[in-house]
């Protein structure tokens, strides 16, 4: 079964304390789509401008990503720039140039509308709604978000959360949404907003799932060096949805393993700038780290 992914398709200029890389392939949907592609066929929905490098289209294709829903519009590709502090956790946005995203209306090709798994990666909630409106009874819909939408589009976001099977957000966003300092109290409040599955990401400290079968604590893979964490959250949720789409059996039984696989893909993402490292790994590389994580957490 395949996964439909909508989100930002961007050029990212990223600065860390030791290096600077302009105009990398980025965006929430790009990271999520590449991560999901290790496990399942992916259909990407997004928009790029005429300046979008051909080599990045080839990179999507190399991962077997279906680009029928990727529009090319006159104008510039969404450009985001961020800078990390020495601890590599704190990030400052330097620039956001919306470009063709300003007028983006996602249109789903007819063949995409019955895709069973849908990932609404980080993008304006109004656009996430627009994609969901076009879907025909999807099996499992998950959305991600960011603080910006909590600040400027909270009503749209709350309406969206009601329509989801799963909602993924990071700990500071969960705090902002619920005003709860305790992560378990926050999870409880977010369930009341609609979704059966809620996942709170805690960066290098892993993530916590709350679902019908209770909690699951998912570790992050222990990395000794982080080169660039941009897109780690998107890789996590993309990898998770890709794994879920092809796993046999019930969702409840598979979601924990799916999170572990997402966590491992996210670890590779952090080891290179943009998608540089993620696009060079194999299923065997992923399987090896999954085994290591299993060993690290069994007792
Ligand atoms: P993350 O590191 O998981 O927060 O994701 C970083 C990605 O989000 C980058 O590749 C950016 O291109 C993308 N991004 C940054 N700002 C926005 C925004 N306002 N809307 C959608 N995507 C964004």
Coordinates of C-alpha atoms and ligand atoms in Angstrom, one line a residue:
X1 CA 0.0 0.0 0.0
X2 CA 1.2 3.5 -0.8
X3 CA 1.5 6.8 1.2
X4 CA 0.4 10.2 -0.1
X5 CA 2.5 13.0 1.4
X6 CA 1.8 16.7 1.2
X7 CA 4.0 19.4 2.7
X8 CA 6.7 21.9 1.9
X9 CA 9.1 21.2 -1.0
X10 CA 11.8 23.7 -0.4
X11 CA 15.4 24.9 -0.9
X12 CA 17.0 25.1 2.5
X13 CA 20.1 27.2 3.4
X14 CA 21.5 25.9 6.6
X15 CA 24.2 27.2 8.9
X16 CA 25.7 25.3 11.7
X17 CA 28.6 26.4 14.0
X18 CA 31.1 24.7 11.7
X19 CA 29.6 24.8 8.2
X20 CA 27.2 26.5 5.8
X21 CA 25.3 24.9 2.9
X22 CA 23.0 27.0 0.6
X23 CA 20.0 25.8 -1.4
X24 CA 19.9 22.1 -0.3
X25 CA 16.9 20.0 -1.1
X26 CA 14.6 20.4 1.9
X27 CA 11.0 20.9 3.0
X28 CA 8.9 18.8 5.3
X29 CA 7.5 16.7 2.4
X30 CA 10.9 16.1 0.8
X31 CA 12.3 14.7 4.0
X32 CA 9.2 12.7 4.8
X33 CA 8.9 11.3 1.2
X34 CA 12.5 10.1 1.0
X35 CA 12.2 8.5 4.5
X36 CA 8.9 6.8 3.6
X37 CA 10.3 5.6 0.2
X38 CA 12.6 3.0 2.0
X39 CA 9.4 1.1 2.9
X40 CA 6.5 1.9 0.6
X41 CA 5.6 3.6 -2.7
X42 CA 5.2 7.4 -2.2
X43 CA 3.1 10.0 -3.9
X44 CA 4.3 13.5 -3.3
X45 CA 2.1 16.6 -3.4
X46 CA 3.8 20.0 -3.4
X47 CA 4.9 22.9 -5.5
X48 CA 8.3 24.1 -6.8
X49 CA 9.3 27.1 -8.8
X50 CA 11.1 27.3 -12.2
X51 CA 14.4 27.6 -10.3
X52 CA 14.1 24.1 -8.7
X53 CA 17.2 22.2 -9.7
X54 CA 16.7 19.2 -12.0
X55 CA 19.1 17.2 -9.9
X56 CA 16.6 17.3 -7.0
X57 CA 13.8 16.0 -9.2
X58 CA 16.1 13.2 -10.2
X59 CA 16.8 12.5 -6.5
X60 CA 13.0 12.1 -5.9
X61 CA 12.8 9.8 -8.9
X62 CA 15.8 7.8 -7.7
X63 CA 13.7 7.0 -4.6
X64 CA 10.8 5.9 -6.8
X65 CA 8.7 8.9 -5.6
X66 CA 5.6 9.5 -7.8
X67 CA 5.8 13.2 -8.9
X68 CA 2.4 13.4 -10.7
X69 CA 1.1 15.7 -7.9
X70 CA 4.2 18.0 -7.8
X71 CA 3.4 21.2 -9.5
X72 CA 5.9 23.5 -11.2
X73 CA 4.7 27.1 -11.1
X74 CA 6.3 30.3 -12.5
X75 CA 8.3 32.0 -9.7
X76 CA 10.7 30.9 -7.0
X77 CA 10.7 27.7 -4.9
X78 CA 10.0 28.1 -1.2
X79 CA 13.3 29.1 0.4
X80 CA 13.9 28.6 4.1
X81 CA 17.1 29.4 6.0
X82 CA 18.0 28.5 9.5
X83 CA 21.0 28.7 11.9
X84 CA 21.9 26.3 14.7
X85 CA 23.6 27.2 18.0
X86 CA 26.6 25.2 19.2
X87 CA 24.3 22.7 21.1
X88 CA 22.7 21.8 17.7
X89 CA 19.3 21.8 19.3
X90 CA 18.4 25.5 19.3
X91 CA 17.6 26.8 15.9
X92 CA 16.8 30.3 14.6
X93 CA 14.9 30.9 11.4
X94 CA 16.9 33.5 9.4
X95 CA 14.6 33.7 6.4
X96 CA 11.4 32.3 4.9
X97 CA 10.6 33.2 1.3
X98 CA 7.3 31.7 0.4
X99 CA 7.7 32.1 -3.4
X100 CA 5.3 29.8 -5.2
X101 CA 3.9 28.5 -1.9
X102 CA 2.0 31.8 -1.5
X103 CA -0.6 30.8 -4.1
X104 CA -0.3 27.0 -3.8
X105 CA -3.5 25.0 -4.1
X106 CA -2.9 21.3 -3.9
X107 CA -4.7 19.4 -6.7
X108 CA -4.7 15.6 -6.3
X109 CA -4.5 13.6 -9.5
X110 CA -7.6 11.2 -9.7
X111 CA -5.4 8.2 -9.1
X112 CA -4.1 9.6 -5.9
X113 CA -7.4 10.1 -4.2
X114 CA -7.8 6.6 -3.0
X115 CA -4.3 6.3 -1.4
X116 CA -4.8 4.5 1.9
X117 CA -2.1 6.2 4.0
X118 CA -2.0 10.0 4.1
X119 CA 0.7 12.1 5.8
X120 CA -0.1 15.8 6.1
X121 CA 3.4 17.0 6.7
X122 CA 4.1 20.4 8.1
X123 CA 2.4 23.1 5.9
X124 CA -0.4 25.6 6.5
X125 CA -3.4 23.7 8.1
X126 CA -5.7 25.2 5.4
X127 CA -3.7 23.3 2.8
X128 CA -3.7 20.1 4.9
X129 CA -7.6 20.4 5.0
X130 CA -7.7 21.0 1.3
X131 CA -5.8 17.7 0.6
X132 CA -7.9 15.8 3.1
X133 CA -11.1 17.1 1.4
X134 CA -10.0 15.5 -1.8
X135 CA -9.3 12.0 -0.4
X136 CA -11.7 9.1 -0.7
X137 CA -12.0 7.3 2.7
X138 CA -8.3 7.0 3.6
X139 CA -7.3 4.2 6.0
X140 CA -5.0 6.2 8.2
X141 CA -4.4 10.0 8.3
X142 CA -1.6 11.5 10.3
X143 CA -0.5 15.2 10.5
X144 CA 2.5 17.1 11.7
X145 CA 2.7 20.8 12.4
X146 CA 4.9 23.6 13.7
X147 CA 4.7 26.5 16.2
X148 CA 4.0 29.0 13.4
X149 CA 0.5 27.4 12.8
X150 CA -0.2 27.3 16.5
X151 CA 0.5 31.1 16.5
X152 CA -1.3 32.2 13.4
X153 CA -3.8 29.5 12.4
X154 CA -4.9 27.8 15.6
X155 CA -8.6 27.6 14.6
X156 CA -7.8 25.8 11.3
X157 CA -5.4 23.5 13.1
X158 CA -7.9 22.5 15.8
X159 CA -10.4 21.7 13.1
X160 CA -7.8 19.6 11.4
X161 CA -6.8 17.7 14.5
X162 CA -10.5 16.6 14.8
X163 CA -10.2 14.9 11.4
X164 CA -7.0 12.9 12.1
X165 CA -6.3 9.3 13.2
X166 CA -2.8 10.4 14.4
X167 CA -1.2 13.7 15.3
X168 CA 2.5 14.3 15.7
X169 CA 4.0 17.3 17.3
X170 CA 7.1 18.2 19.4
X171 CA 7.2 18.8 23.1
X172 CA 7.3 22.6 23.0
X173 CA 4.4 22.6 20.6
X174 CA 2.4 20.2 22.9
X175 CA 3.1 22.6 25.7
X176 CA 2.0 25.6 23.6
X177 CA -1.2 23.7 22.6
X178 CA -2.2 22.4 26.0
X179 CA -0.4 24.6 28.5
X180 CA 0.7 21.4 30.2
X181 CA 4.3 20.9 31.4
X182 CA 3.8 17.2 31.9
X183 CA 4.0 15.3 28.7
X184 CA 1.5 12.6 29.8
X185 CA -1.0 15.2 30.8
X186 CA -0.5 16.9 27.5
X187 CA -1.1 13.6 25.6
X188 CA -4.4 13.2 27.5
X189 CA -5.6 16.6 26.5
X190 CA -4.6 16.2 22.9
X191 CA -6.6 12.9 22.6
X192 CA -9.7 15.0 23.7
X193 CA -9.2 17.1 20.6
X194 CA -9.8 14.0 18.4
X195 CA -7.0 11.7 17.4
X196 CA -6.7 8.1 18.6
X197 CA -2.9 8.2 18.3
X198 CA -0.8 11.1 19.6
X199 CA 2.9 11.2 19.3
X200 CA 5.1 13.8 21.1
X201 CA 8.6 14.1 19.7
X202 CA 11.4 15.0 22.1
X203 CA 14.3 15.5 19.7
X204 CA 17.4 13.6 20.7
X205 CA 15.4 12.1 23.6
X206 CA 13.1 10.1 21.3
X207 CA 9.3 10.2 21.3
X208 CA 6.2 9.0 23.2
X209 CA 3.2 7.4 21.7
X210 CA -0.2 7.4 23.4
X211 CA -2.8 5.1 21.7
X212 CA -5.6 2.7 22.4
X213 CA -3.1 0.2 23.7
X214 CA -1.4 2.6 26.1
X215 CA 1.9 4.3 25.9
X216 CA 5.1 3.5 24.0
X217 CA 8.4 5.1 24.7
X218 CA 10.5 5.2 21.5
X219 CA 14.2 6.0 21.9
X220 CA 16.3 8.1 19.5
X221 CA 19.3 6.2 18.1
X222 CA 22.4 7.3 20.1
X223 CA 24.4 9.5 17.7
X224 CA 27.8 10.7 18.8
X225 CA 27.9 13.6 16.3
X226 CA 25.0 15.6 14.8
X227 CA 25.8 17.4 11.5
X228 CA 22.4 18.9 10.8
X229 CA 19.1 17.9 12.5
X230 CA 17.0 19.8 9.9
X231 CA 14.2 17.5 8.8
X232 CA 14.7 14.8 11.5
X233 CA 11.1 15.2 12.7
X234 CA 9.8 14.9 9.1
X235 CA 12.0 11.8 8.5
X236 CA 10.7 10.2 11.7
X237 CA 7.0 10.6 10.7
X238 CA 7.7 9.8 7.0
X239 CA 9.6 6.6 7.9
X240 CA 6.9 5.7 10.3
X241 CA 4.1 6.1 7.7
X242 CA 6.1 4.2 5.1
X243 CA 6.7 1.3 7.4
X244 CA 3.0 1.2 8.5
X245 CA 1.8 1.2 4.9
X246 CA 3.5 -2.1 4.1
X247 CA 3.4 -3.8 7.4
X248 CA 1.0 -6.7 7.7
X249 CA -1.4 -7.1 10.6
X250 CA -3.2 -4.5 12.8
X251 CA -2.1 -0.9 13.2
X252 CA -1.9 -1.3 16.9
X253 CA 0.5 -4.1 16.5
X254 CA 2.7 -2.3 14.0
X255 CA 2.8 1.3 15.1
X256 CA 5.6 0.8 17.7
X257 CA 7.9 -0.9 15.2
X258 CA 7.0 1.8 12.7
X259 CA 8.1 4.5 15.2
X260 CA 11.4 2.6 15.7
X261 CA 12.0 2.6 12.0
X262 CA 11.1 6.3 11.7
X263 CA 13.5 7.0 14.6
X264 CA 16.3 5.2 12.8
X265 CA 15.8 7.0 9.5
X266 CA 15.8 10.3 11.4
X267 CA 19.2 9.4 12.9
X268 CA 20.6 9.1 9.4
X269 CA 19.1 12.4 8.5
X270 CA 21.0 14.1 11.3
X271 CA 24.4 12.7 10.1
X272 CA 24.5 14.9 7.0
X273 CA 23.3 18.3 5.7
X274 CA 19.8 18.3 4.3
X275 CA 19.1 15.0 2.7
X276 CA 22.7 14.3 1.9
X277 CA 23.1 11.3 4.2
X278 CA 19.5 9.9 4.0
X279 CA 19.6 9.6 0.2
X280 CA 22.7 7.4 0.5
X281 CA 21.5 4.7 2.9
X282 CA 19.9 1.3 2.2
X283 CA 17.3 -0.9 3.9
X284 CA 20.2 -2.9 5.3
X285 CA 21.6 0.1 7.0
X286 CA 18.2 0.8 8.6
X287 CA 17.8 -2.8 9.7
X288 CA 21.2 -2.8 11.4
X289 CA 20.3 0.2 13.5
X290 CA 16.9 -1.1 14.3
X291 CA 18.5 -4.3 15.7
X292 CA 20.9 -2.1 17.8
X293 CA 18.0 -0.1 19.2
X294 CA 16.3 -3.4 20.1
X295 CA 19.4 -4.5 22.0
X296 CA 19.7 -1.2 23.8
X297 CA 16.1 -1.2 25.1
X298 CA 15.4 -4.8 25.9
X299 CA 15.5 -5.8 29.6
Ligands
LIG1 P1 12.2 20.2 11.0 O1 13.7 20.2 11.2 O2 11.6 18.8 11.2 O3 11.5 21.2 11.8 O4 11.8 20.5 9.5 C1 12.6 21.5 8.8 C2 12.0 21.6 7.4 O5 10.8 22.4 7.5 C3 12.9 22.4 6.5 O6 13.3 21.5 5.4 C4 12.1 23.6 6.0 O7 12.2 23.7 4.6 C5 10.7 23.3 6.4 N1 10.0 24.5 6.8 C6 10.5 25.6 7.5 N2 9.5 26.5 7.7 C7 8.4 26.0 7.2 C8 7.0 26.5 7.0 N3 6.6 27.7 7.5 N4 6.1 25.7 6.4 C9 6.5 24.5 5.9 N5 7.7 24.0 6.0 C10 8.7 24.7 6.6

